[in-house]
Short mmCIF file of C-alpha atoms in Angstrom, two decimals:
data_model
loop_
_atom_site.label_atom_id
_atom_site.label_comp_id
_atom_site.label_asym_id
_atom_site.label_seq_id
_atom_site.Cartn_x
_atom_site.Cartn_y
_atom_site.Cartn_z
CA MET A 229 -64.73 -72.77 19.32
CA ARG A 230 -62.39 -70.12 17.89
CA TRP A 231 -59.32 -72.34 18.33
CA VAL A 232 -60.99 -75.09 16.31
CA ILE A 233 -61.69 -72.70 13.46
CA ASP A 234 -58.15 -71.41 13.46
CA ALA A 235 -56.58 -74.85 13.67
CA VAL A 236 -58.73 -76.30 10.90
CA ALA A 237 -58.04 -73.33 8.67
CA LYS A 238 -54.28 -73.71 9.05
CA VAL A 239 -54.13 -77.40 8.13
CA THR A 240 -56.90 -77.69 5.54
CA ILE A 241 -56.40 -78.03 1.83
CA ASP A 242 -59.29 -77.50 -0.60
CA ALA A 243 -59.21 -80.10 -3.42
CA PRO A 244 -62.03 -79.57 -5.99
CA VAL A 245 -62.72 -82.65 -8.10
CA ASP A 246 -64.39 -81.88 -11.40
CA GLY A 247 -67.35 -84.14 -12.25
CA LEU A 248 -67.32 -85.91 -8.92
CA GLU A 249 -70.09 -85.12 -6.50
CA PRO A 250 -71.23 -87.35 -3.53
CA ILE A 251 -74.83 -88.23 -2.92
CA ASP A 252 -74.73 -87.12 0.76
CA SER A 253 -73.05 -84.43 2.70
CA PRO A 254 -72.48 -86.17 6.11
CA VAL A 255 -72.40 -84.22 9.43
CA VAL A 256 -68.92 -84.00 10.93
CA ASN A 257 -68.36 -83.84 14.71
CA ILE A 258 -66.70 -80.50 15.34
CA GLY A 259 -64.76 -81.93 18.29
CA VAL A 260 -63.31 -84.63 16.13
CA LEU A 261 -62.50 -82.21 13.35
CA GLY A 262 -60.78 -79.90 15.91
CA GLU A 263 -58.66 -82.65 17.54
CA LEU A 264 -57.47 -83.98 14.16
CA ALA A 265 -56.56 -80.43 13.09
CA ARG A 266 -54.70 -79.92 16.34
CA ALA A 267 -52.73 -83.15 15.78
CA CYS A 268 -51.77 -81.94 12.34
CA LEU A 269 -50.75 -78.54 13.63
CA LEU A 270 -48.67 -79.86 16.50
CA GLY A 271 -47.26 -82.75 14.52
CA ARG A 272 -48.39 -85.39 17.03
CA ARG A 273 -49.29 -88.98 16.47
CA VAL A 274 -53.05 -89.62 16.88
CA GLU A 275 -55.21 -92.65 17.63
CA PHE A 276 -58.83 -93.07 16.76
CA LYS A 277 -61.61 -95.48 15.78
CA HIS A 278 -62.56 -95.64 12.11
CA SER A 279 -65.82 -97.06 10.75
CA GLN A 280 -65.43 -98.87 7.42
CA ARG A 281 -67.92 -99.17 4.62
CA ASN A 282 -69.05 -102.61 5.82
CA GLY A 283 -69.78 -101.29 9.29
CA ALA A 284 -66.78 -102.71 11.02
CA THR A 285 -64.75 -100.45 13.27
CA LYS A 286 -60.94 -100.51 13.50
CA ASP A 287 -58.47 -98.87 15.80
CA ARG A 288 -56.03 -96.64 13.90
CA ARG A 289 -52.68 -95.24 14.79
CA VAL A 290 -51.45 -92.57 12.41
CA ASP A 291 -49.08 -89.71 11.77
CA PRO A 292 -51.36 -86.97 10.44
CA LEU A 293 -50.30 -84.67 7.58
CA ALA A 294 -53.28 -82.51 6.62
CA MET A 295 -57.07 -82.18 6.41
CA VAL A 296 -58.64 -82.01 2.97
CA ASN A 297 -62.02 -80.57 2.19
CA THR A 298 -63.44 -81.83 -1.11
CA VAL A 299 -66.77 -82.70 -2.71
CA ARG A 300 -68.64 -81.66 0.45
CA ARG A 301 -66.64 -84.08 2.68
CA TRP A 302 -63.73 -83.83 5.10
CA TYR A 303 -60.79 -86.19 4.94
CA LEU A 304 -57.73 -86.80 7.03
CA VAL A 305 -54.54 -87.58 5.16
CA ALA A 306 -52.16 -89.53 7.29
CA PHE A 307 -49.46 -92.19 7.40
CA ASP A 308 -50.93 -95.35 9.05
CA VAL A 309 -48.36 -96.78 11.39
CA ASP A 310 -49.77 -100.25 11.39
CA THR A 311 -50.33 -100.66 7.63
CA ASP A 312 -47.14 -98.77 6.87
CA ASP A 313 -48.85 -96.75 4.11
CA TRP A 314 -50.50 -93.43 3.39
CA GLN A 315 -54.28 -93.38 3.75
CA THR A 316 -57.25 -91.05 3.49
CA TYR A 317 -59.97 -91.27 6.19
CA ARG A 318 -63.38 -89.70 6.08
CA VAL A 319 -63.66 -87.53 9.16
CA ASP A 320 -67.35 -88.34 9.62
CA ARG A 321 -66.36 -91.96 10.19
CA ILE A 322 -63.76 -91.13 12.83
CA SER A 323 -64.50 -91.18 16.60
CA ASP A 324 -62.69 -91.43 19.91
CA VAL A 325 -59.78 -89.33 18.89
CA ALA A 326 -56.77 -89.23 21.22
CA VAL A 327 -53.83 -86.99 20.39
CA SER A 328 -50.66 -88.33 21.90
CA GLN A 329 -47.47 -86.59 22.94
CA MET A 330 -45.40 -88.63 20.48
CA PRO A 331 -44.15 -86.59 17.58
CA ILE A 332 -44.83 -87.81 14.12
CA ARG A 333 -42.07 -89.43 12.10
CA SER A 334 -40.85 -88.38 8.76
CA HIS A 335 -42.51 -90.25 5.83
CA THR A 336 -42.03 -89.73 2.08
CA PHE A 337 -45.31 -88.54 0.60
CA PRO A 338 -46.28 -90.57 -2.63
CA GLY A 339 -47.69 -87.68 -4.64
CA PRO A 340 -46.61 -84.32 -6.07
CA SER A 341 -49.08 -82.58 -3.77
CA VAL A 342 -51.70 -83.54 -1.15
CA ASP A 343 -54.68 -82.32 -3.19
CA GLU A 344 -53.67 -84.11 -6.37
CA TRP A 345 -53.02 -87.37 -4.49
CA VAL A 346 -56.41 -87.20 -2.69
CA THR A 347 -58.13 -86.50 -5.97
CA ARG A 348 -56.67 -89.61 -7.52
CA GLN A 349 -57.50 -91.69 -4.46
CA LEU A 350 -61.16 -90.57 -4.45
CA SER A 351 -61.62 -90.96 -8.20
CA ALA A 352 -60.24 -94.46 -8.13
CA GLY A 353 -62.45 -95.42 -5.23
CA TRP A 354 -65.52 -93.86 -6.72
CA GLN A 355 -65.23 -95.73 -10.04
CA GLN A 356 -66.85 -98.99 -9.07
CA VAL A 357 -67.29 -100.04 -12.66
CA THR A 358 -65.40 -99.15 -15.86
CA ALA A 359 -66.15 -99.33 -19.62
CA THR A 360 -64.58 -98.46 -22.92
CA VAL A 361 -66.53 -96.95 -25.87
CA ARG A 362 -65.84 -95.36 -29.28
CA VAL A 363 -67.44 -92.00 -29.73
CA HIS A 364 -67.99 -90.70 -33.29
CA ALA A 365 -66.89 -87.16 -32.50
CA THR A 366 -63.60 -85.30 -32.44
CA VAL A 367 -61.41 -85.52 -29.35
CA ASP A 368 -61.88 -81.73 -28.70
CA THR A 369 -65.64 -82.14 -28.72
CA VAL A 370 -65.48 -85.06 -26.29
CA GLN A 371 -62.91 -83.53 -23.99
CA ARG A 372 -65.34 -80.74 -23.05
CA TRP A 373 -67.67 -83.33 -21.57
CA VAL A 374 -65.37 -85.79 -19.84
CA ALA A 375 -63.91 -84.54 -16.55
CA PRO A 376 -60.82 -86.37 -15.13
CA ALA A 377 -63.02 -87.94 -12.47
CA TRP A 378 -65.21 -89.56 -15.13
CA GLY A 379 -62.47 -91.12 -17.19
CA ALA A 380 -59.75 -90.71 -19.81
CA ILE A 381 -59.92 -90.08 -23.57
CA GLU A 382 -57.64 -90.76 -26.50
CA GLN A 383 -57.89 -89.77 -30.17
CA GLU A 384 -58.45 -92.74 -32.47
CA THR A 385 -58.99 -90.91 -35.75
CA THR A 386 -59.79 -87.42 -36.80
CA ARG A 387 -63.48 -88.29 -36.36
CA THR A 388 -63.54 -90.88 -33.53
CA THR A 389 -62.41 -90.87 -29.87
CA ILE A 390 -61.92 -93.66 -27.45
CA VAL A 391 -63.32 -93.02 -23.92
CA HIS A 392 -62.31 -95.09 -20.89
CA ALA A 393 -65.07 -94.30 -18.46
CA GLY A 394 -65.75 -95.07 -14.79
CA ALA A 395 -68.65 -94.46 -12.40
CA GLU A 396 -70.63 -96.07 -9.59
CA SER A 397 -72.85 -98.00 -12.09
CA TYR A 398 -73.08 -98.81 -15.80
CA GLU A 399 -76.35 -96.87 -16.05
CA SER A 400 -74.57 -93.79 -14.74
CA ILE A 401 -72.01 -94.20 -17.53
CA ALA A 402 -74.72 -94.66 -20.14
CA ARG A 403 -76.63 -91.57 -19.04
CA TRP A 404 -73.73 -89.16 -19.22
CA LEU A 405 -72.32 -90.63 -22.40
CA LEU A 406 -75.65 -89.75 -24.07
CA LEU A 407 -74.99 -86.11 -23.21
CA LEU A 408 -72.24 -86.17 -25.89
CA GLN A 409 -75.07 -86.22 -28.51
CA ALA A 410 -72.92 -88.45 -30.76
CA ASP A 411 -73.07 -92.03 -32.01
CA ILE A 412 -71.50 -94.40 -29.51
CA GLU A 413 -70.09 -97.94 -29.90
CA VAL A 414 -69.61 -100.00 -26.78
CA LEU A 415 -66.30 -101.83 -26.97
CA GLU A 416 -66.59 -103.42 -23.53
CA PRO A 417 -68.23 -104.67 -21.34
CA ASN A 418 -71.64 -106.18 -22.33
CA GLU A 419 -73.06 -104.78 -19.09
CA LEU A 420 -72.90 -101.29 -20.52
CA ARG A 421 -74.93 -102.39 -23.54
CA THR A 422 -77.57 -103.69 -21.14
CA ALA A 423 -77.47 -100.44 -19.24
CA PHE A 424 -78.15 -98.47 -22.48
CA VAL A 425 -81.19 -100.70 -23.00
CA HIS A 426 -82.53 -99.86 -19.53
CA VAL A 427 -81.98 -96.19 -20.00
CA ALA A 428 -83.76 -96.30 -23.36
CA GLN A 429 -86.68 -98.12 -21.75
CA GLN A 430 -86.97 -95.52 -19.09
CA ALA A 431 -86.92 -92.75 -21.65
CA ALA A 432 -89.63 -94.52 -23.63
CA ARG A 433 -91.90 -94.77 -20.59
CA ALA A 434 -91.34 -91.15 -19.83
CA ALA A 435 -92.45 -90.22 -23.35
CA GLN A 436 -95.76 -92.04 -22.98
CA PRO A 437 -98.76 -89.85 -22.43
CA GLY A 438 -100.11 -89.94 -18.90
#
């Protein structure tokens, strides 16, 4: 067990993502985690089975670079030999790991650093829907509430700010925009307007006496 802890510690990068928190914290097989860390440490190509979101399982052959621990999940950052591209793989979805004797090849990494690249990948994948709104507040006021994982902001006037937001649902966007405690105009899409209606109805029901 000690070798697993040492190997994981040597190849793991912590990448905090402000404003992004998963619903679950899946259990990771310690054996899988240890073998992947060993492959990273030795610089050896690794093969494994990876379960996708739709439940399908695919065989992968990758040149591993590092392990990343972020938002209560473990990820493997590796160059996929078959797709010829860099990928992130959730370790809890990996099984049947086989570390080969083949040394990894040199591949140009696409980002300035592993943690920044993984942060961008996770934020992009997490934002299932996007919207644009005008907030009647200064850009400094809005900036304190909008983490990079939630979206981007730009100053429109000295009193208004444009927010390009993203989340897993329009209702999620509506709820956290209300935390700004400022007047909001929905620029697009109409689905966000509908979401605000649903949130308002929920609030109205909660305010009714039991």
